[in-house]
Amino acid sequence: MRQSQLFTKTRREAPKDEVAVNARLLTRGGFIFKNSAGIYTFLPLGLRVLEKIEKIIVQELNALGAQKILMQAMVDKKYMEPTARWDLDVGFFALDDKPRRQGVGAPTKASEEANFVLGWTHEEVLTAIAAEYISSYKDLPFAAYQIQTKFRNEPRAKSGLLRGKEFMMKDLYSFHADNRDLQRYYGEVKEAYLRIFKRCGLDAIYTTAAGGMFTTGNTHEFQVLSDVGEDMILMCLKCNYAENREISELKDADKCPKCGGNVAEKHSIEVGNIFPLGTKYSAALGLEYVDELGVKQPVVMGSYGIGISRLIGAIAEISNDANGIIWPDSVSPFKVHLIVLDDRKEEAEKLYNELTDQGIEVLYDDRSDKTAGEKFADADLIGCPWRVVVSNKTLDKNSVEIKKRNEKVAKLVPLDKVVASMI
Ligand code: ATP
Ligand code: MG
Protein backbone atom coordinates (compact mmCIF):
# COMPACT_ATOMS: atom_id res chain seq x y z
CA MET A 1 0.00 0.00 0.00
CA ARG A 2 1.16 3.51 -0.80
CA GLN A 3 1.46 5.63 2.30
CA SER A 4 0.42 8.69 0.30
CA GLN A 5 -2.98 7.01 -0.10
CA LEU A 6 -3.40 6.01 3.55
CA PHE A 7 -6.09 8.31 4.92
CA THR A 8 -4.69 8.15 8.46
CA LYS A 9 -1.63 10.07 9.55
CA THR A 10 0.77 9.56 12.41
CA ARG A 11 0.90 12.08 15.20
CA ARG A 12 3.91 13.28 17.15
CA GLU A 13 2.10 13.55 20.48
CA ALA A 14 -0.33 11.15 22.07
CA PRO A 15 -3.72 12.51 23.09
CA LYS A 16 -3.56 14.00 26.59
CA ASP A 17 -6.29 11.80 27.97
CA GLU A 18 -4.58 8.53 27.05
CA VAL A 19 -2.39 7.20 29.82
CA ALA A 20 -1.83 3.61 28.69
CA VAL A 21 1.27 3.03 26.57
CA ASN A 22 -0.64 0.77 24.14
CA ALA A 23 -3.29 3.42 23.49
CA ARG A 24 -0.70 6.17 23.14
CA LEU A 25 1.42 4.26 20.62
CA LEU A 26 -1.49 2.79 18.67
CA THR A 27 -3.18 6.19 18.42
CA ARG A 28 0.02 7.96 17.39
CA GLY A 29 0.68 5.33 14.73
CA GLY A 30 -2.85 5.64 13.34
CA PHE A 31 -3.91 2.09 14.24
CA ILE A 32 -6.91 3.05 16.35
CA PHE A 33 -9.21 5.98 16.96
CA LYS A 34 -10.80 6.55 20.32
CA ASN A 35 -14.54 7.15 19.98
CA SER A 36 -15.23 7.17 23.73
CA ALA A 37 -13.58 5.69 26.82
CA GLY A 38 -13.16 1.97 26.13
CA ILE A 39 -14.53 2.27 22.59
CA TYR A 40 -12.05 2.28 19.70
CA THR A 41 -12.29 2.15 15.93
CA PHE A 42 -9.79 -0.04 14.11
CA LEU A 43 -8.26 2.04 11.32
CA PRO A 44 -6.62 0.45 8.24
CA LEU A 45 -3.33 -0.36 9.99
CA GLY A 46 -5.03 -1.59 13.15
CA LEU A 47 -7.50 -3.72 11.23
CA ARG A 48 -4.66 -5.43 9.40
CA VAL A 49 -3.17 -6.46 12.77
CA LEU A 50 -6.57 -7.64 13.98
CA GLU A 51 -7.09 -9.71 10.85
CA LYS A 52 -3.64 -11.30 11.14
CA ILE A 53 -4.40 -12.42 14.68
CA GLU A 54 -7.82 -13.68 13.62
CA LYS A 55 -6.22 -15.76 10.89
CA ILE A 56 -3.82 -17.41 13.34
CA ILE A 57 -6.70 -18.21 15.70
CA VAL A 58 -8.89 -19.57 12.90
CA GLN A 59 -6.07 -21.83 11.67
CA GLU A 60 -5.41 -23.27 15.11
CA LEU A 61 -9.06 -23.78 16.04
CA ASN A 62 -10.04 -25.25 12.67
CA ALA A 63 -7.16 -27.70 13.17
CA LEU A 64 -8.94 -28.83 16.37
CA GLY A 65 -12.08 -29.43 14.32
CA ALA A 66 -13.98 -26.48 15.81
CA GLN A 67 -16.57 -24.93 13.48
CA LYS A 68 -16.82 -21.18 12.92
CA ILE A 69 -20.17 -19.45 13.33
CA LEU A 70 -21.40 -15.91 14.01
CA MET A 71 -23.86 -15.15 16.78
CA GLN A 72 -25.43 -11.76 17.15
CA ALA A 73 -24.82 -8.93 19.58
CA MET A 74 -28.49 -8.61 20.62
CA VAL A 75 -29.23 -11.33 23.15
CA ASP A 76 -32.84 -11.95 24.13
CA LYS A 77 -33.72 -11.85 27.83
CA LYS A 78 -35.19 -15.35 27.49
CA TYR A 79 -31.70 -16.80 27.14
CA MET A 80 -30.11 -15.05 30.11
CA GLU A 81 -32.90 -15.37 32.69
CA PRO A 82 -32.67 -19.15 33.24
CA THR A 83 -28.99 -18.85 34.21
CA ALA A 84 -29.60 -15.76 36.38
CA ARG A 85 -27.21 -13.71 34.23
CA TRP A 86 -29.81 -11.35 32.78
CA ASP A 87 -29.33 -8.38 35.06
CA LEU A 88 -25.67 -8.64 36.03
CA ASP A 89 -23.88 -5.29 36.12
CA VAL A 90 -21.43 -6.42 33.45
CA GLY A 91 -24.26 -6.62 30.92
CA PHE A 92 -25.76 -3.25 31.66
CA PHE A 93 -26.00 -2.35 27.98
CA ALA A 94 -29.64 -3.35 27.89
CA LEU A 95 -31.98 -2.47 25.05
CA ASP A 96 -35.58 -2.80 24.11
CA ASP A 97 -36.92 -3.24 20.62
CA LYS A 98 -40.49 -2.28 21.40
CA PRO A 99 -42.19 0.03 18.95
CA ARG A 100 -42.39 3.62 20.19
CA ARG A 101 -44.90 6.29 19.53
CA GLN A 102 -42.07 8.83 19.28
CA GLY A 103 -40.58 6.84 16.44
CA VAL A 104 -37.51 4.77 15.82
CA GLY A 105 -34.42 5.61 17.80
CA ALA A 106 -36.17 6.98 20.85
CA PRO A 107 -33.93 6.58 23.89
CA THR A 108 -34.20 3.36 25.86
CA LYS A 109 -35.87 3.84 29.22
CA ALA A 110 -35.01 2.17 32.50
CA SER A 111 -33.55 -1.33 32.34
CA GLU A 112 -36.83 -2.89 33.60
CA GLU A 113 -38.21 -2.18 30.16
CA ALA A 114 -35.33 -3.86 28.41
CA ASN A 115 -35.80 -7.22 26.74
CA PHE A 116 -32.37 -7.54 25.16
CA VAL A 117 -28.83 -7.20 26.38
CA LEU A 118 -25.82 -6.47 24.20
CA GLY A 119 -24.01 -9.80 24.41
CA TRP A 120 -21.10 -9.87 26.84
CA THR A 121 -20.70 -13.66 26.47
CA HIS A 122 -22.63 -16.32 24.52
CA GLU A 123 -22.84 -19.56 26.56
CA GLU A 124 -26.60 -19.33 26.81
CA VAL A 125 -27.27 -18.55 23.16
CA LEU A 126 -25.11 -21.36 21.84
CA THR A 127 -26.49 -23.82 24.40
CA ALA A 128 -29.97 -23.04 23.07
CA ILE A 129 -28.77 -23.49 19.49
CA ALA A 130 -27.06 -26.77 20.38
CA ALA A 131 -30.30 -28.05 21.94
CA GLU A 132 -31.85 -27.90 18.49
CA TYR A 133 -29.28 -30.28 17.05
CA ILE A 134 -28.16 -32.56 19.90
CA SER A 135 -30.38 -35.48 20.82
CA SER A 136 -28.18 -38.55 20.96
CA TYR A 137 -24.67 -39.45 22.07
CA LYS A 138 -23.94 -39.76 18.36
CA ASP A 139 -24.25 -35.97 18.04
CA LEU A 140 -21.35 -35.44 20.47
CA PRO A 141 -18.73 -34.11 20.82
CA PHE A 142 -18.60 -30.90 18.82
CA ALA A 143 -17.26 -27.40 19.22
CA ALA A 144 -18.20 -24.07 17.67
CA TYR A 145 -16.58 -20.67 17.89
CA GLN A 146 -16.97 -17.13 16.70
CA ILE A 147 -15.00 -13.93 16.43
CA GLN A 148 -17.36 -11.17 17.40
CA THR A 149 -17.84 -7.91 19.27
CA LYS A 150 -18.56 -8.13 22.99
CA PHE A 151 -20.05 -5.40 25.17
CA ARG A 152 -19.29 -5.03 28.84
CA ASN A 153 -19.91 -2.41 31.44
CA GLU A 154 -16.30 -1.80 32.39
CA PRO A 155 -16.08 1.14 34.77
CA ARG A 156 -12.28 1.23 34.55
CA ALA A 157 -11.86 1.66 30.82
CA LYS A 158 -8.57 3.58 30.99
CA SER A 159 -6.19 0.98 29.64
CA GLY A 160 -6.67 1.44 25.93
CA LEU A 161 -7.28 -1.84 24.13
CA LEU A 162 -6.59 -3.81 27.30
CA ARG A 163 -10.06 -3.09 28.67
CA GLY A 164 -12.79 -2.06 26.29
CA LYS A 165 -16.51 -1.53 26.76
CA GLU A 166 -16.85 -2.80 23.22
CA PHE A 167 -14.11 -5.23 22.22
CA MET A 168 -13.27 -8.17 19.99
CA MET A 169 -13.35 -11.65 21.42
CA LYS A 170 -12.93 -15.12 20.08
CA ASP A 171 -15.26 -17.39 22.02
CA LEU A 172 -15.28 -21.15 21.61
CA TYR A 173 -17.77 -23.54 23.22
CA SER A 174 -17.52 -27.32 23.34
CA PHE A 175 -20.15 -30.00 24.00
CA HIS A 176 -19.38 -33.47 25.36
CA ALA A 177 -21.01 -36.66 26.59
CA ASP A 178 -18.99 -36.78 29.79
CA ASN A 179 -16.38 -35.02 31.84
CA ARG A 180 -13.61 -37.25 30.61
CA ASP A 181 -14.16 -36.15 27.03
CA LEU A 182 -14.35 -32.50 28.13
CA GLN A 183 -10.98 -32.87 29.88
CA ARG A 184 -9.45 -34.37 26.74
CA TYR A 185 -10.66 -31.45 24.63
CA TYR A 186 -9.74 -28.90 27.31
CA GLY A 187 -6.15 -30.14 27.11
CA GLU A 188 -6.16 -29.80 23.32
CA VAL A 189 -7.47 -26.24 23.53
CA LYS A 190 -4.81 -25.41 26.12
CA GLU A 191 -2.09 -26.50 23.70
CA ALA A 192 -3.73 -24.65 20.78
CA TYR A 193 -3.94 -21.48 22.89
CA LEU A 194 -0.26 -21.70 23.83
CA ARG A 195 0.55 -22.04 20.10
CA ILE A 196 -1.69 -19.07 19.22
CA PHE A 197 -0.01 -16.79 21.75
CA LYS A 198 3.46 -17.96 20.74
CA ARG A 199 2.63 -17.25 17.09
CA CYS A 200 1.55 -13.76 18.16
CA GLY A 201 4.96 -13.25 19.75
CA LEU A 202 3.82 -13.64 23.36
CA ASP A 203 4.96 -16.02 26.09
CA ALA A 204 1.69 -16.84 27.82
CA ILE A 205 1.72 -18.48 31.25
CA TYR A 206 -0.95 -21.10 31.93
CA THR A 207 -2.45 -20.05 35.27
CA THR A 208 -5.00 -21.66 37.58
CA ALA A 209 -7.75 -19.18 38.44
CA ALA A 210 -11.24 -18.77 39.91
CA GLY A 211 -14.44 -19.31 37.93
CA GLY A 212 -15.90 -15.80 38.26
CA MET A 213 -19.29 -15.35 36.64
CA PHE A 214 -18.95 -18.52 34.60
CA THR A 215 -18.47 -21.51 36.90
CA THR A 216 -17.88 -22.38 40.54
CA GLY A 217 -14.83 -24.58 39.89
CA ASN A 218 -11.34 -23.53 38.90
CA THR A 219 -10.58 -22.25 35.43
CA HIS A 220 -7.35 -21.50 33.62
CA GLU A 221 -6.04 -18.20 32.37
CA PHE A 222 -3.30 -17.34 29.91
CA GLN A 223 -1.30 -14.51 31.41
CA VAL A 224 1.50 -12.46 29.90
CA LEU A 225 3.83 -10.66 32.25
CA SER A 226 3.60 -6.87 32.18
CA ASP A 227 3.90 -4.23 34.88
CA VAL A 228 0.71 -2.56 33.69
CA GLY A 229 -1.28 -5.80 33.96
CA GLU A 230 -4.30 -5.65 36.26
CA ASP A 231 -3.86 -9.26 37.36
CA MET A 232 -1.40 -10.58 39.92
CA ILE A 233 -0.09 -14.08 39.58
CA LEU A 234 2.17 -16.18 41.74
CA MET A 235 4.49 -18.16 39.57
CA CYS A 236 7.30 -20.61 40.03
CA LEU A 237 10.49 -19.25 38.52
CA LYS A 238 11.69 -22.78 37.80
CA CYS A 239 8.76 -24.69 36.24
CA ASN A 240 6.42 -21.74 35.44
CA TYR A 241 3.55 -23.27 37.45
CA ALA A 242 1.29 -20.29 38.17
CA GLU A 243 -1.81 -19.38 40.14
CA ASN A 244 -3.89 -16.21 40.06
CA ARG A 245 -3.43 -14.34 43.33
CA GLU A 246 -7.23 -14.39 43.85
CA ILE A 247 -7.16 -18.09 44.64
CA SER A 248 -3.51 -18.75 45.24
CA GLU A 249 -2.21 -20.64 48.20
CA LEU A 250 1.33 -20.00 47.02
CA LYS A 251 1.17 -16.62 48.79
CA ASP A 252 2.17 -18.31 52.01
CA ALA A 253 4.49 -20.88 50.47
CA ASP A 254 8.07 -19.93 49.68
CA LYS A 255 8.54 -22.94 47.42
CA CYS A 256 6.58 -24.26 44.47
CA PRO A 257 4.59 -27.38 45.45
CA LYS A 258 5.30 -28.95 42.04
CA CYS A 259 9.08 -28.65 41.85
CA GLY A 260 10.40 -26.84 44.93
CA GLY A 261 11.47 -23.80 42.86
CA ASN A 262 11.22 -20.21 44.10
CA VAL A 263 7.86 -18.44 43.83
CA ALA A 264 7.50 -14.81 42.75
CA GLU A 265 4.56 -12.45 42.51
CA LYS A 266 4.15 -10.68 39.15
CA HIS A 267 1.76 -8.31 37.39
CA SER A 268 0.22 -9.75 34.26
CA ILE A 269 -2.35 -9.27 31.50
CA GLU A 270 -4.98 -11.98 31.00
CA VAL A 271 -5.15 -12.62 27.26
CA GLY A 272 -7.22 -15.80 27.39
CA ASN A 273 -9.34 -17.85 29.75
CA ILE A 274 -10.70 -21.40 29.54
CA PHE A 275 -13.57 -22.79 31.60
CA PRO A 276 -14.61 -26.39 32.26
CA LEU A 277 -18.28 -25.44 32.61
CA GLY A 278 -19.57 -28.93 33.34
CA THR A 279 -23.38 -29.06 33.27
CA LYS A 280 -24.17 -25.59 34.65
CA TYR A 281 -25.58 -24.19 31.41
CA SER A 282 -26.94 -27.41 29.95
CA ALA A 283 -28.89 -28.07 33.18
CA ALA A 284 -30.28 -24.52 33.30
CA LEU A 285 -31.30 -24.52 29.64
CA GLY A 286 -32.36 -28.17 29.34
CA LEU A 287 -29.64 -29.39 26.99
CA GLU A 288 -29.70 -33.20 27.19
CA TYR A 289 -28.78 -36.22 25.10
CA VAL A 290 -29.74 -39.88 25.18
CA ASP A 291 -26.79 -42.14 25.96
CA GLU A 292 -26.02 -45.65 24.60
CA LEU A 293 -28.33 -47.20 27.20
CA GLY A 294 -31.21 -44.94 26.28
CA VAL A 295 -30.85 -42.79 29.42
CA LYS A 296 -31.14 -38.99 29.28
CA GLN A 297 -27.99 -37.15 30.38
CA PRO A 298 -27.04 -33.48 30.61
CA VAL A 299 -24.46 -32.38 28.04
CA VAL A 300 -21.06 -31.45 29.52
CA MET A 301 -19.66 -28.14 28.28
CA GLY A 302 -16.52 -26.06 28.13
CA SER A 303 -16.00 -22.45 27.08
CA TYR A 304 -12.83 -20.77 25.95
CA GLY A 305 -12.11 -17.06 25.28
CA ILE A 306 -9.36 -14.97 23.78
CA GLY A 307 -9.50 -11.18 23.91
CA ILE A 308 -8.33 -10.38 20.40
CA SER A 309 -8.31 -6.61 20.77
CA ARG A 310 -6.71 -6.96 24.22
CA LEU A 311 -4.05 -9.11 22.59
CA ILE A 312 -3.17 -6.23 20.24
CA GLY A 313 -2.95 -3.92 23.25
CA ALA A 314 -0.76 -6.43 25.08
CA ILE A 315 1.66 -6.77 22.15
CA ALA A 316 1.95 -2.98 21.79
CA GLU A 317 2.37 -2.63 25.54
CA ILE A 318 5.14 -5.23 25.77
CA SER A 319 6.94 -4.92 22.44
CA ASN A 320 8.05 -1.32 21.94
CA ASP A 321 10.89 1.14 22.47
CA ALA A 322 11.12 4.91 22.85
CA ASN A 323 10.35 5.37 19.13
CA GLY A 324 7.33 3.15 18.70
CA ILE A 325 5.89 -0.33 18.38
CA ILE A 326 7.97 -3.39 17.39
CA TRP A 327 5.51 -5.81 15.76
CA PRO A 328 6.33 -9.50 15.55
CA ASP A 329 6.43 -10.53 11.86
CA SER A 330 3.32 -12.67 12.24
CA VAL A 331 0.92 -9.84 13.17
CA SER A 332 2.60 -6.76 11.71
CA PRO A 333 0.31 -4.72 9.43
CA PHE A 334 3.01 -4.96 6.73
CA LYS A 335 6.22 -6.93 6.60
CA VAL A 336 8.23 -4.19 4.90
CA HIS A 337 8.20 -0.41 5.23
CA LEU A 338 9.78 0.81 2.00
CA ILE A 339 11.05 4.39 2.09
CA VAL A 340 12.07 6.42 -0.93
CA LEU A 341 14.35 9.46 -0.52
CA ASP A 342 15.93 11.96 -2.92
CA ASP A 343 13.05 11.50 -5.36
CA ARG A 344 14.35 8.12 -6.55
CA LYS A 345 10.79 6.97 -7.23
CA GLU A 346 11.53 5.08 -10.39
CA GLU A 347 13.83 2.62 -8.62
CA ALA A 348 11.62 2.46 -5.52
CA GLU A 349 8.48 1.73 -7.59
CA LYS A 350 10.28 -1.10 -9.32
CA LEU A 351 11.27 -2.65 -6.01
CA TYR A 352 7.77 -2.11 -4.61
CA ASN A 353 6.31 -4.05 -7.52
CA GLU A 354 8.87 -6.84 -7.24
CA LEU A 355 8.22 -7.29 -3.54
CA THR A 356 4.43 -7.21 -3.84
CA ASP A 357 4.57 -9.60 -6.82
CA GLN A 358 6.26 -12.06 -4.46
CA GLY A 359 3.34 -11.70 -2.04
CA ILE A 360 5.35 -9.59 0.41
CA GLU A 361 3.21 -6.98 2.13
CA VAL A 362 4.77 -3.56 1.72
CA LEU A 363 3.87 -0.15 3.10
CA TYR A 364 5.53 2.14 0.57
CA ASP A 365 6.33 5.61 1.84
CA ASP A 366 6.11 7.43 -1.47
CA ARG A 367 5.26 10.80 0.06
CA SER A 368 7.13 13.70 -1.53
CA ASP A 369 6.34 16.26 1.17
CA LYS A 370 8.11 14.47 4.04
CA THR A 371 11.73 14.69 5.12
CA ALA A 372 13.94 11.65 5.62
CA GLY A 373 13.73 12.23 9.37
CA GLU A 374 9.95 12.27 9.30
CA LYS A 375 9.84 9.09 7.25
CA PHE A 376 12.25 7.26 9.58
CA ALA A 377 10.29 8.40 12.62
CA ASP A 378 7.07 7.07 11.07
CA ALA A 379 8.68 3.74 10.24
CA ASP A 380 9.82 3.32 13.84
CA LEU A 381 6.44 4.37 15.21
CA ILE A 382 4.41 2.09 12.95
CA GLY A 383 6.87 -0.69 13.69
CA CYS A 384 6.98 -3.02 10.67
CA PRO A 385 9.75 -5.65 11.05
CA TRP A 386 11.83 -4.56 8.00
CA ARG A 387 12.74 -1.03 6.88
CA VAL A 388 14.06 -0.70 3.35
CA VAL A 389 15.48 2.62 2.14
CA VAL A 390 16.07 3.60 -1.47
CA SER A 391 18.14 6.81 -1.82
CA ASN A 392 20.95 8.43 -3.83
CA LYS A 393 23.43 7.06 -1.32
CA THR A 394 22.22 3.46 -1.61
CA LEU A 395 21.70 3.56 -5.38
CA ASP A 396 25.26 4.82 -5.90
CA LYS A 397 26.23 1.35 -4.69
CA ASN A 398 23.44 -0.27 -6.68
CA SER A 399 21.90 -1.25 -3.35
CA VAL A 400 19.20 -0.53 -0.81
CA GLU A 401 19.59 -0.12 2.93
CA ILE A 402 17.82 -2.73 5.03
CA LYS A 403 17.29 -2.52 8.78
CA LYS A 404 15.27 -4.71 11.09
CA ARG A 405 13.03 -2.79 13.51
CA ASN A 406 14.47 -4.55 16.54
CA GLU A 407 18.12 -4.15 15.51
CA LYS A 408 20.34 -1.10 15.50
CA VAL A 409 22.53 -1.64 12.47
CA ALA A 410 21.45 -1.30 8.88
CA LYS A 411 23.12 -3.11 6.01
CA LEU A 412 23.41 -2.50 2.29
CA VAL A 413 21.90 -5.21 0.11
CA PRO A 414 22.39 -5.25 -3.70
CA LEU A 415 19.19 -4.40 -5.58
CA ASP A 416 18.98 -7.80 -7.23
CA LYS A 417 19.22 -9.60 -3.86
CA VAL A 418 16.54 -7.68 -1.95
CA VAL A 419 13.55 -9.85 -2.81
CA ALA A 420 15.42 -13.07 -2.05
CA SER A 421 16.63 -11.72 1.30
CA MET A 422 13.04 -10.94 2.35
CA ILE A 423 11.39 -14.27 1.64
P1 ATP B 1 -11.02 -9.62 33.12
O1 ATP B 1 -10.81 -10.38 34.39
O2 ATP B 1 -9.78 -9.02 32.58
O3 ATP B 1 -12.16 -8.67 33.20
P2 ATP B 1 -12.69 -11.71 32.21
O4 ATP B 1 -12.31 -12.83 33.10
O5 ATP B 1 -13.89 -10.94 32.51
O6 ATP B 1 -11.43 -10.72 32.05
P3 ATP B 1 -13.54 -13.47 30.06
O7 ATP B 1 -14.97 -13.27 30.33
O8 ATP B 1 -12.92 -14.75 30.41
O9 ATP B 1 -12.72 -12.25 30.70
O10 ATP B 1 -13.27 -13.14 28.51
C1 ATP B 1 -12.35 -13.84 27.70
C2 ATP B 1 -11.19 -12.94 27.32
O11 ATP B 1 -11.66 -11.72 26.77
C3 ATP B 1 -10.31 -12.52 28.47
O12 ATP B 1 -9.35 -13.49 28.76
C4 ATP B 1 -9.70 -11.25 27.98
O13 ATP B 1 -8.56 -11.54 27.18
C5 ATP B 1 -10.78 -10.67 27.09
N1 ATP B 1 -11.52 -9.58 27.75
C6 ATP B 1 -12.37 -9.66 28.80
N2 ATP B 1 -12.87 -8.46 29.11
C7 ATP B 1 -12.31 -7.59 28.23
C8 ATP B 1 -12.43 -6.18 28.04
N3 ATP B 1 -13.24 -5.45 28.77
N4 ATP B 1 -11.72 -5.62 27.02
C9 ATP B 1 -10.90 -6.36 26.24
N5 ATP B 1 -10.75 -7.68 26.39
C10 ATP B 1 -11.44 -8.29 27.37
MG1 MG C 1 -14.17 -9.02 33.29
mmCIF file of N, CA, C and O in Angstrom, residues 69-72 79 122-134 142 175 287:
data_model
loop_
_atom_site.group_PDB
_atom_site.id
_atom_site.type_symbol
_atom_site.label_atom_id
_atom_site.label_comp_id
_atom_site.label_asym_id
_atom_site.label_seq_id
_atom_site.Cartn_x
_atom_site.Cartn_y
_atom_site.Cartn_z
ATOM 1 N N ILE A 69 -18.806 -19.972 13.528
ATOM 2 C CA ILE A 69 -20.168 -19.449 13.334
ATOM 3 C C ILE A 69 -20.148 -17.957 13.657
ATOM 4 O O ILE A 69 -19.093 -17.409 14.000
ATOM 5 N N LEU A 70 -21.306 -17.313 13.593
ATOM 6 C CA LEU A 70 -21.398 -15.913 14.010
ATOM 7 C C LEU A 70 -22.725 -15.686 14.715
ATOM 8 O O LEU A 70 -23.784 -15.738 14.090
ATOM 9 N N MET A 71 -22.647 -15.483 16.022
ATOM 10 C CA MET A 71 -23.855 -15.149 16.780
ATOM 11 C C MET A 71 -23.984 -13.634 16.833
ATOM 12 O O MET A 71 -23.061 -12.907 16.512
ATOM 13 N N GLN A 72 -25.151 -13.189 17.261
ATOM 14 C CA GLN A 72 -25.428 -11.763 17.151
ATOM 15 C C GLN A 72 -25.207 -11.035 18.475
ATOM 16 O O GLN A 72 -25.160 -11.633 19.534
ATOM 17 N N TYR A 79 -32.869 -15.938 27.014
ATOM 18 C CA TYR A 79 -31.696 -16.805 27.139
ATOM 19 C C TYR A 79 -30.986 -16.602 28.473
ATOM 20 O O TYR A 79 -30.429 -17.539 29.038
ATOM 21 N N HIS A 122 -21.561 -15.658 25.287
ATOM 22 C CA HIS A 122 -22.627 -16.324 24.519
ATOM 23 C C HIS A 122 -22.877 -17.788 24.903
ATOM 24 O O HIS A 122 -23.382 -18.552 24.090
ATOM 25 N N GLU A 123 -22.554 -18.164 26.138
ATOM 26 C CA GLU A 123 -22.835 -19.556 26.558
ATOM 27 C C GLU A 123 -24.308 -19.911 26.358
ATOM 28 O O GLU A 123 -24.647 -20.967 25.819
ATOM 29 N N GLU A 124 -25.172 -19.019 26.828
ATOM 30 C CA GLU A 124 -26.603 -19.328 26.811
ATOM 31 C C GLU A 124 -27.132 -19.469 25.389
ATOM 32 O O GLU A 124 -27.906 -20.380 25.086
ATOM 33 N N VAL A 125 -26.730 -18.536 24.528
ATOM 34 C CA VAL A 125 -27.272 -18.545 23.164
ATOM 35 C C VAL A 125 -26.851 -19.816 22.442
ATOM 36 O O VAL A 125 -27.671 -20.501 21.817
ATOM 37 N N LEU A 126 -25.562 -20.174 22.569
ATOM 38 C CA LEU A 126 -25.115 -21.361 21.836
ATOM 39 C C LEU A 126 -25.677 -22.644 22.457
ATOM 40 O O LEU A 126 -25.948 -23.614 21.739
ATOM 41 N N THR A 127 -25.879 -22.639 23.771
ATOM 42 C CA THR A 127 -26.494 -23.819 24.397
ATOM 43 C C THR A 127 -27.896 -24.029 23.814
ATOM 44 O O THR A 127 -28.295 -25.160 23.510
ATOM 45 N N ALA A 128 -28.622 -22.931 23.644
ATOM 46 C CA ALA A 128 -29.967 -23.039 23.072
ATOM 47 C C ALA A 128 -29.904 -23.513 21.613
ATOM 48 O O ALA A 128 -30.717 -24.329 21.173
ATOM 49 N N ILE A 129 -28.922 -23.036 20.887
ATOM 50 C CA ILE A 129 -28.773 -23.486 19.491
ATOM 51 C C ILE A 129 -28.433 -24.980 19.473
ATOM 52 O O ILE A 129 -29.021 -25.763 18.718
ATOM 53 N N ALA A 130 -27.501 -25.375 20.347
ATOM 54 C CA ALA A 130 -27.058 -26.774 20.385
ATOM 55 C C ALA A 130 -28.234 -27.700 20.711
ATOM 56 O O ALA A 130 -28.314 -28.823 20.198
ATOM 57 N N ALA A 131 -29.154 -27.220 21.540
ATOM 58 C CA ALA A 131 -30.298 -28.051 21.943
ATOM 59 C C ALA A 131 -31.149 -28.442 20.731
ATOM 60 O O ALA A 131 -31.816 -29.475 20.725
ATOM 61 N N GLU A 132 -31.096 -27.633 19.721
ATOM 62 C CA GLU A 132 -31.853 -27.898 18.493
ATOM 63 C C GLU A 132 -31.255 -29.083 17.723
ATOM 64 O O GLU A 132 -31.949 -29.768 16.992
ATOM 65 N N TYR A 133 -29.957 -29.300 17.895
ATOM 66 C CA TYR A 133 -29.276 -30.283 17.051
ATOM 67 C C TYR A 133 -28.756 -31.511 17.808
ATOM 68 O O TYR A 133 -28.375 -32.491 17.187
ATOM 69 N N ILE A 134 -28.671 -31.417 19.132
ATOM 70 C CA ILE A 134 -28.159 -32.563 19.900
ATOM 71 C C ILE A 134 -29.337 -33.358 20.448
ATOM 72 O O ILE A 134 -30.196 -32.797 21.141
ATOM 73 N N PHE A 142 -18.895 -31.891 19.857
ATOM 74 C CA PHE A 142 -18.603 -30.902 18.817
ATOM 75 C C PHE A 142 -18.250 -29.581 19.474
ATOM 76 O O PHE A 142 -18.498 -29.379 20.672
ATOM 77 N N PHE A 175 -19.035 -29.196 23.472
ATOM 78 C CA PHE A 175 -20.152 -29.996 23.999
ATOM 79 C C PHE A 175 -19.734 -31.457 24.015
ATOM 80 O O PHE A 175 -19.262 -31.989 22.999
ATOM 81 N N LEU A 287 -30.354 -28.761 28.100
ATOM 82 C CA LEU A 287 -29.636 -29.394 26.993
ATOM 83 C C LEU A 287 -29.236 -30.820 27.402
ATOM 84 O O LEU A 287 -28.344 -31.014 28.230
#
